[in-house]
Coordinates of N, CA and C in Angstrom, one line a residue:
M1289 N 112.4 183.7 5.2 CA 111.0 183.8 4.8 C 110.1 183.5 6.0
R1290 N 110.4 182.4 6.7 CA 109.6 182.0 7.8 C 109.4 183.1 8.8
L1291 N 110.5 183.9 9.1 CA 110.4 184.9 10.1 C 109.5 186.1 9.6
V1292 N 109.6 186.4 8.3 CA 108.7 187.4 7.8 C 107.2 187.0 7.9
L1293 N 107.0 185.7 7.6 CA 105.6 185.2 7.7 C 105.1 185.2 9.1
D1294 N 106.0 184.8 10.0 CA 105.6 184.9 11.5 C 105.2 186.3 11.9
E1295 N 105.9 187.3 11.4 CA 105.6 188.7 11.7 C 104.3 189.1 11.1
I1296 N 104.0 188.7 9.9 CA 102.7 189.0 9.2 C 101.5 188.3 9.8
F1297 N 101.6 187.0 10.0 CA 100.5 186.2 10.4 C 100.5 185.9 11.9
G1298 N 101.6 186.0 12.5 CA 101.8 185.6 13.9 C 102.3 184.2 14.0
K1299 N 103.4 184.0 14.7 CA 104.0 182.6 14.7 C 103.0 181.5 15.3
E1300 N 102.0 181.9 16.0 CA 101.0 181.0 16.5 C 100.1 180.5 15.4
N1301 N 100.1 181.1 14.3 CA 99.1 180.8 13.2 C 99.7 179.9 12.1
I1302 N 100.9 179.4 12.3 CA 101.4 178.4 11.3 C 100.6 177.1 11.5
K1303 N 100.2 176.5 10.4 CA 99.5 175.2 10.5 C 100.5 174.1 10.1
N1304 N 101.3 174.3 9.0 CA 102.2 173.3 8.6 C 103.4 173.9 7.8
E1305 N 104.5 173.2 7.9 CA 105.6 173.4 7.0 C 105.6 172.2 6.0
I1306 N 105.3 172.4 4.8 CA 105.1 171.3 3.8 C 106.4 171.3 3.0
I1307 N 106.9 170.1 2.8 CA 108.0 169.9 1.9 C 107.5 169.4 0.5
W1308 N 107.8 170.1 -0.5 CA 107.5 169.7 -1.9 C 108.8 169.0 -2.4
Y1309 N 108.7 167.7 -2.5 CA 109.9 166.9 -2.9 C 109.8 166.6 -4.4
Y1310 N 110.8 166.7 -5.1 CA 110.9 166.3 -6.5 C 112.2 165.6 -6.8
K1311 N 112.0 164.5 -7.5 CA 113.2 163.6 -7.8 C 114.1 164.2 -8.8
N1312 N 113.5 164.8 -9.9 CA 114.3 165.4 -11.0 C 114.5 166.9 -10.8
G1313 N 115.5 167.4 -11.4 CA 115.8 168.8 -11.3 C 116.7 169.1 -10.1
G1314 N 116.9 170.4 -9.9 CA 117.7 170.8 -8.8 C 119.2 170.7 -9.0
G1315 N 119.6 170.3 -10.2 CA 121.0 170.3 -10.5 C 121.7 169.0 -10.1
R1316 N 122.9 168.8 -10.6 CA 123.7 167.6 -10.3 C 125.1 168.2 -9.8
S1317 N 125.4 168.1 -8.6 CA 126.7 168.6 -8.1 C 127.5 167.5 -7.4
T1318 N 128.8 167.6 -7.5 CA 129.6 166.8 -6.7 C 130.3 167.5 -5.6
T1319 N 130.0 168.8 -5.4 CA 130.6 169.6 -4.4 C 129.6 170.1 -3.3
W1320 N 128.3 169.8 -3.5 CA 127.3 170.2 -2.5 C 126.1 169.2 -2.6
F1321 N 125.2 169.3 -1.6 CA 124.0 168.4 -1.7 C 123.1 169.0 -2.8
N1322 N 122.6 168.1 -3.6 CA 121.7 168.5 -4.7 C 120.3 168.9 -4.1
R1323 N 119.8 170.0 -4.6 CA 118.5 170.5 -4.2 C 117.4 169.6 -4.8
K1324 N 116.5 169.1 -3.9 CA 115.5 168.2 -4.4 C 114.1 168.5 -3.7
H1325 N 114.1 169.7 -3.1 CA 112.8 170.1 -2.4 C 112.7 171.6 -2.3
D1326 N 111.4 172.0 -2.1 CA 111.1 173.4 -1.7 C 110.2 173.3 -0.5
T1327 N 110.1 174.4 0.2 CA 109.3 174.5 1.4 C 108.1 175.4 1.2
I1328 N 106.9 174.9 1.6 CA 105.7 175.6 1.5 C 105.2 175.8 2.9
F1329 N 105.0 177.1 3.3 CA 104.5 177.4 4.6 C 103.0 177.7 4.5
W1330 N 102.2 177.0 5.4 CA 100.7 177.2 5.4 C 100.4 177.9 6.7
F1331 N 99.9 179.1 6.6 CA 99.5 179.9 7.7 C 98.0 180.2 7.6
S1332 N 97.4 180.5 8.7 CA 96.0 180.9 8.7 C 95.9 182.3 9.3
K1333 N 94.7 182.9 9.0 CA 94.5 184.3 9.5 C 94.5 184.3 11.1
N1334 N 93.9 183.3 11.6 CA 94.0 183.1 13.1 C 93.9 181.6 13.4
Q1335 N 94.0 181.2 14.6 CA 94.1 179.8 15.0 C 92.8 179.1 14.7
N1336 N 91.6 179.8 14.8 CA 90.3 179.1 14.7 C 89.6 179.2 13.3
E1337 N 90.1 180.0 12.4 CA 89.5 180.2 11.1 C 90.4 179.8 10.0
Y1338 N 90.2 178.6 9.5 CA 91.0 178.2 8.3 C 90.2 177.0 7.7
I1339 N 90.6 176.7 6.5 CA 90.0 175.6 5.8 C 91.1 174.5 5.6
Y1340 N 90.7 173.3 5.9 CA 91.6 172.1 5.7 C 90.8 171.0 5.1
N1341 N 91.2 170.7 3.9 CA 90.5 169.6 3.2 C 91.6 168.5 2.9
G1342 N 92.1 167.9 3.9 CA 93.2 167.0 3.8 C 93.0 165.8 2.9
K1343 N 91.8 165.3 2.9 CA 91.5 164.1 2.0 C 91.5 164.5 0.6
D1344 N 91.0 165.8 0.3 CA 91.0 166.2 -1.1 C 92.5 166.4 -1.6
A1345 N 93.4 166.7 -0.7 CA 94.8 167.0 -1.1 C 95.7 165.8 -0.9
G1346 N 95.2 164.7 -0.4 CA 96.0 163.6 -0.1 C 96.4 162.8 -1.3
E1347 N 97.3 161.9 -1.2 CA 97.7 161.0 -2.3 C 96.6 160.1 -2.5
K1348 N 96.0 160.1 -3.7 CA 94.8 159.3 -3.9 C 95.3 157.8 -4.1
R1349 N 96.3 157.6 -4.8 CA 96.8 156.2 -5.0 C 98.0 156.3 -6.0
N1350 N 98.7 155.3 -6.0 CA 99.9 155.3 -6.9 C 99.5 154.9 -8.4
L1351 N 99.8 155.8 -9.3 CA 99.4 155.6 -10.7 C 99.9 154.2 -11.3
D1352 N 101.0 153.7 -10.7 CA 101.5 152.4 -11.2 C 100.6 151.2 -10.9
E1353 N 99.6 151.5 -10.0 CA 98.7 150.4 -9.6 C 97.8 149.9 -10.8
G1354 N 97.5 150.7 -11.7 CA 96.6 150.3 -12.8 C 96.0 151.5 -13.5
T1355 N 95.0 151.2 -14.3 CA 94.3 152.2 -15.1 C 93.1 152.7 -14.4
F1356 N 92.9 154.0 -14.3 CA 91.8 154.6 -13.6 C 90.6 154.8 -14.5
S1357 N 89.4 154.7 -14.0 CA 88.2 154.9 -14.8 C 88.1 156.4 -15.2
G1358 N 88.7 157.3 -14.5 CA 88.7 158.7 -14.9 C 87.6 159.5 -14.3
Y1359 N 86.6 158.9 -13.7 CA 85.5 159.7 -13.0 C 85.0 158.8 -11.8
F1360 N 84.3 159.5 -11.0 CA 83.8 158.8 -9.8 C 82.4 158.2 -10.1
K1361 N 82.1 157.1 -9.4 CA 80.8 156.4 -9.5 C 80.3 156.4 -8.1
T1362 N 79.0 156.1 -8.0 CA 78.3 156.0 -6.7 C 77.7 154.6 -6.5
D1363 N 78.0 153.9 -5.4 CA 77.5 152.6 -5.2 C 76.0 152.7 -4.7
E1364 N 75.5 151.5 -4.4 CA 74.1 151.4 -4.0 C 73.8 152.0 -2.6
D1365 N 74.9 152.2 -1.8 CA 74.7 152.9 -0.5 C 75.0 154.4 -0.6
G1366 N 75.3 154.9 -1.8 CA 75.5 156.3 -1.9 C 77.0 156.7 -1.7
R1367 N 77.9 155.8 -1.6 CA 79.3 156.1 -1.4 C 80.0 156.3 -2.7
R1368 N 80.8 157.3 -2.8 CA 81.5 157.6 -4.1 C 82.8 156.8 -4.1
Y1369 N 83.1 156.3 -5.3 CA 84.4 155.5 -5.5 C 84.9 155.7 -6.9
Q1370 N 86.1 155.3 -7.1 CA 86.7 155.3 -8.5 C 87.3 153.9 -8.7
E1371 N 87.1 153.4 -10.0 CA 87.6 152.1 -10.3 C 89.0 152.2 -10.8
V1372 N 89.8 151.1 -10.4 CA 91.1 151.0 -10.9 C 91.2 149.5 -11.5
R1373 N 91.7 149.4 -12.7 CA 91.9 148.1 -13.3 C 93.4 147.8 -13.3
A1374 N 93.7 146.6 -12.7 CA 95.0 146.2 -12.6 C 95.1 144.7 -12.5
N1375 N 96.0 144.1 -13.2 CA 96.2 142.6 -13.1 C 94.9 141.9 -13.5
G1376 N 94.2 142.4 -14.4 CA 92.9 141.7 -14.9 C 91.8 141.9 -13.9
K1377 N 91.9 142.7 -12.8 CA 90.9 142.8 -11.8 C 90.4 144.3 -11.8
I1378 N 89.2 144.5 -11.2 CA 88.7 145.9 -11.0 C 88.7 146.1 -9.5
Y1379 N 89.3 147.2 -9.0 CA 89.3 147.5 -7.6 C 88.6 148.8 -7.5
K1380 N 87.9 148.9 -6.3 CA 87.1 150.2 -6.0 C 87.9 150.9 -4.9
Y1381 N 88.2 152.2 -5.1 CA 88.8 153.1 -4.1 C 87.7 154.1 -3.7
Y1382 N 87.2 154.0 -2.5 CA 86.2 154.9 -2.0 C 86.8 156.2 -1.5
T1383 N 86.1 157.3 -1.9 CA 86.6 158.6 -1.5 C 86.7 158.8 0.0
D1384 N 85.8 158.2 0.8 CA 85.8 158.4 2.2 C 86.9 157.5 2.9
E1385 N 87.6 156.7 2.1 CA 88.7 155.9 2.7 C 90.1 156.5 2.3
L1386 N 90.1 157.5 1.5 CA 91.4 158.1 1.1 C 92.1 158.7 2.3
K1387 N 93.4 158.6 2.3 CA 94.2 159.1 3.4 C 94.4 160.6 3.4
N1388 N 94.5 161.2 4.5 CA 94.9 162.7 4.6 C 96.2 162.9 4.0
A1389 N 96.5 164.1 3.5 CA 97.8 164.4 2.9 C 98.9 164.4 4.0
D1390 N 100.0 164.0 3.7 CA 101.2 164.1 4.5 C 101.9 165.5 4.3
D1391 N 102.9 165.8 5.1 CA 103.6 167.1 4.9 C 104.8 167.0 4.0
V1392 N 104.9 165.9 3.3 CA 105.9 165.8 2.2 C 105.1 165.4 1.0
W1393 N 105.2 166.3 0.0 CA 104.4 166.1 -1.3 C 105.4 165.7 -2.4
D1394 N 105.3 164.5 -3.0 CA 106.1 164.1 -4.0 C 105.5 164.4 -5.4
I1395 N 105.8 165.5 -5.9 CA 105.2 166.0 -7.2 C 106.3 166.4 -8.1
G1396 N 106.5 165.8 -9.2 CA 107.6 166.1 -10.1 C 107.6 167.6 -10.6
I1397 N 108.8 168.1 -10.9 CA 108.9 169.4 -11.5 C 108.5 169.4 -13.0
I1398 N 108.3 170.5 -13.6 CA 108.0 170.6 -15.0 C 109.3 170.4 -15.8
S1399 N 109.4 169.4 -16.6 CA 110.6 169.2 -17.4 C 110.7 170.2 -18.5
Q1400 N 111.9 170.3 -19.0 CA 112.2 171.2 -20.1 C 111.4 170.7 -21.4
R1401 N 111.1 169.4 -21.4 CA 110.5 168.8 -22.6 C 109.0 168.9 -22.5
D1402 N 108.4 169.3 -21.4 CA 107.0 169.3 -21.2 C 106.4 170.6 -21.8
L1403 N 106.2 170.6 -23.1 CA 105.7 171.8 -23.8 C 104.3 172.1 -23.6
T1404 N 103.5 171.2 -23.1 CA 102.1 171.4 -22.8 C 101.9 172.3 -21.6
E1405 N 102.8 172.3 -20.6 CA 102.7 173.0 -19.4 C 103.7 174.1 -19.2
R1406 N 104.9 173.9 -19.8 CA 106.0 174.8 -19.5 C 105.8 176.2 -20.3
V1407 N 106.1 177.3 -19.6 CA 106.0 178.6 -20.2 C 107.3 179.4 -20.0
D1408 N 108.4 178.6 -19.6 CA 109.7 179.2 -19.4 C 109.8 180.3 -18.4
Y1409 N 108.9 180.3 -17.4 CA 109.1 181.2 -16.3 C 110.0 180.5 -15.3
P1410 N 111.0 181.2 -14.8 CA 112.1 180.5 -14.0 C 111.6 179.8 -12.7
T1411 N 110.6 180.3 -12.1 CA 110.1 179.6 -10.8 C 108.7 179.0 -11.0
Q1412 N 108.4 178.6 -12.2 CA 107.1 178.0 -12.5 C 106.9 176.8 -11.7
K1413 N 105.7 176.6 -11.1 CA 105.3 175.4 -10.4 C 104.4 174.5 -11.2
P1414 N 104.4 173.2 -11.0 CA 103.5 172.3 -11.7 C 102.1 172.6 -11.3
E1415 N 101.2 172.4 -12.3 CA 99.8 172.5 -12.0 C 99.3 171.6 -10.9
K1416 N 99.9 170.4 -10.9 CA 99.4 169.4 -9.8 C 99.7 170.0 -8.4
L1417 N 100.8 170.6 -8.3 CA 101.2 171.2 -7.0 C 100.2 172.3 -6.6
L1418 N 99.9 173.2 -7.5 CA 99.0 174.3 -7.3 C 97.6 173.8 -7.0
E1419 N 97.2 172.7 -7.8 CA 95.9 172.1 -7.5 C 95.8 171.6 -6.1
R1420 N 96.8 170.9 -5.7 CA 96.8 170.3 -4.3 C 96.7 171.4 -3.3
I1421 N 97.4 172.5 -3.4 CA 97.4 173.6 -2.5 C 96.0 174.2 -2.4
I1422 N 95.4 174.4 -3.6 CA 94.1 175.1 -3.7 C 93.0 174.1 -3.1
K1423 N 93.1 172.9 -3.4 CA 92.1 171.9 -2.9 C 92.2 171.8 -1.4
A1424 N 93.4 171.8 -0.9 CA 93.6 171.6 0.5 C 93.1 172.8 1.4
S1425 N 93.2 174.0 0.8 CA 92.9 175.2 1.6 C 91.8 176.0 1.2
S1426 N 90.9 175.5 0.3 CA 89.7 176.3 -0.1 C 88.6 175.3 -0.4
N1427 N 87.4 175.9 -0.5 CA 86.2 175.1 -0.9 C 85.8 175.4 -2.3
E1428 N 85.0 174.5 -2.9 CA 84.4 174.7 -4.2 C 83.7 176.1 -4.2
G1429 N 84.0 176.9 -5.2 CA 83.4 178.2 -5.4 C 84.1 179.3 -4.7
D1430 N 85.1 179.0 -3.9 CA 85.9 180.1 -3.2 C 86.7 180.9 -4.3
L1431 N 87.0 182.1 -3.9 CA 87.8 183.0 -4.7 C 89.3 182.8 -4.3
V1432 N 90.1 182.6 -5.3 CA 91.6 182.4 -5.1 C 92.3 183.5 -5.8
A1433 N 93.1 184.3 -5.1 CA 93.8 185.4 -5.7 C 95.2 184.9 -6.2
D1434 N 95.6 185.4 -7.3 CA 96.9 185.1 -7.9 C 97.7 186.4 -7.9
F1435 N 98.5 186.5 -6.8 CA 99.3 187.7 -6.6 C 100.5 187.8 -7.6
F1436 N 100.7 186.8 -8.3 CA 101.8 186.8 -9.3 C 101.3 187.0 -10.7
C1437 N 100.0 187.4 -10.8 CA 99.5 187.9 -12.1 C 99.6 186.9 -13.3
G1438 N 99.5 185.6 -13.0 CA 99.5 184.6 -14.0 C 100.9 184.3 -14.5
S1439 N 101.9 184.7 -13.8 CA 103.3 184.3 -14.2 C 103.5 182.9 -13.9
G1440 N 103.9 182.1 -14.9 CA 104.1 180.7 -14.7 C 102.8 179.9 -14.8
T1441 N 102.5 179.1 -13.9 CA 101.4 178.2 -14.0 C 100.0 178.9 -13.9
T1442 N 99.9 179.8 -12.8 CA 98.6 180.4 -12.6 C 98.3 181.4 -13.6

């Protein structure tokens, strides 16, 4: 696949090879290594024209840390933040301090029991994965094409 994409976009226009890691799924084998990742290739049309919103696509924080307020607030200096309640305390996470995304994305696959998202398409991707890809590579109001015609998640 990488060679085909190099031909289409030019090998100088690859920006990243992203690993989508998932703990569950991929089978359980005793005769070969279990599959626990897929590869996402990010190419641009040319070296100088592309959109990268790394902080929008980065890991915001670990959900085990506490309960989130669910929306952003603005402090007296105009900085946006989100509150997290954990261990009886309230913590503020400022959006301008969030880290850029790494090239390994730990997003779980859609389980067979997740009836709210699953549509039984064999290669369906989780909405969180697609959301991260779209946020990282487009701006608010941009047009995003779905070349798979809504099969699966999109």
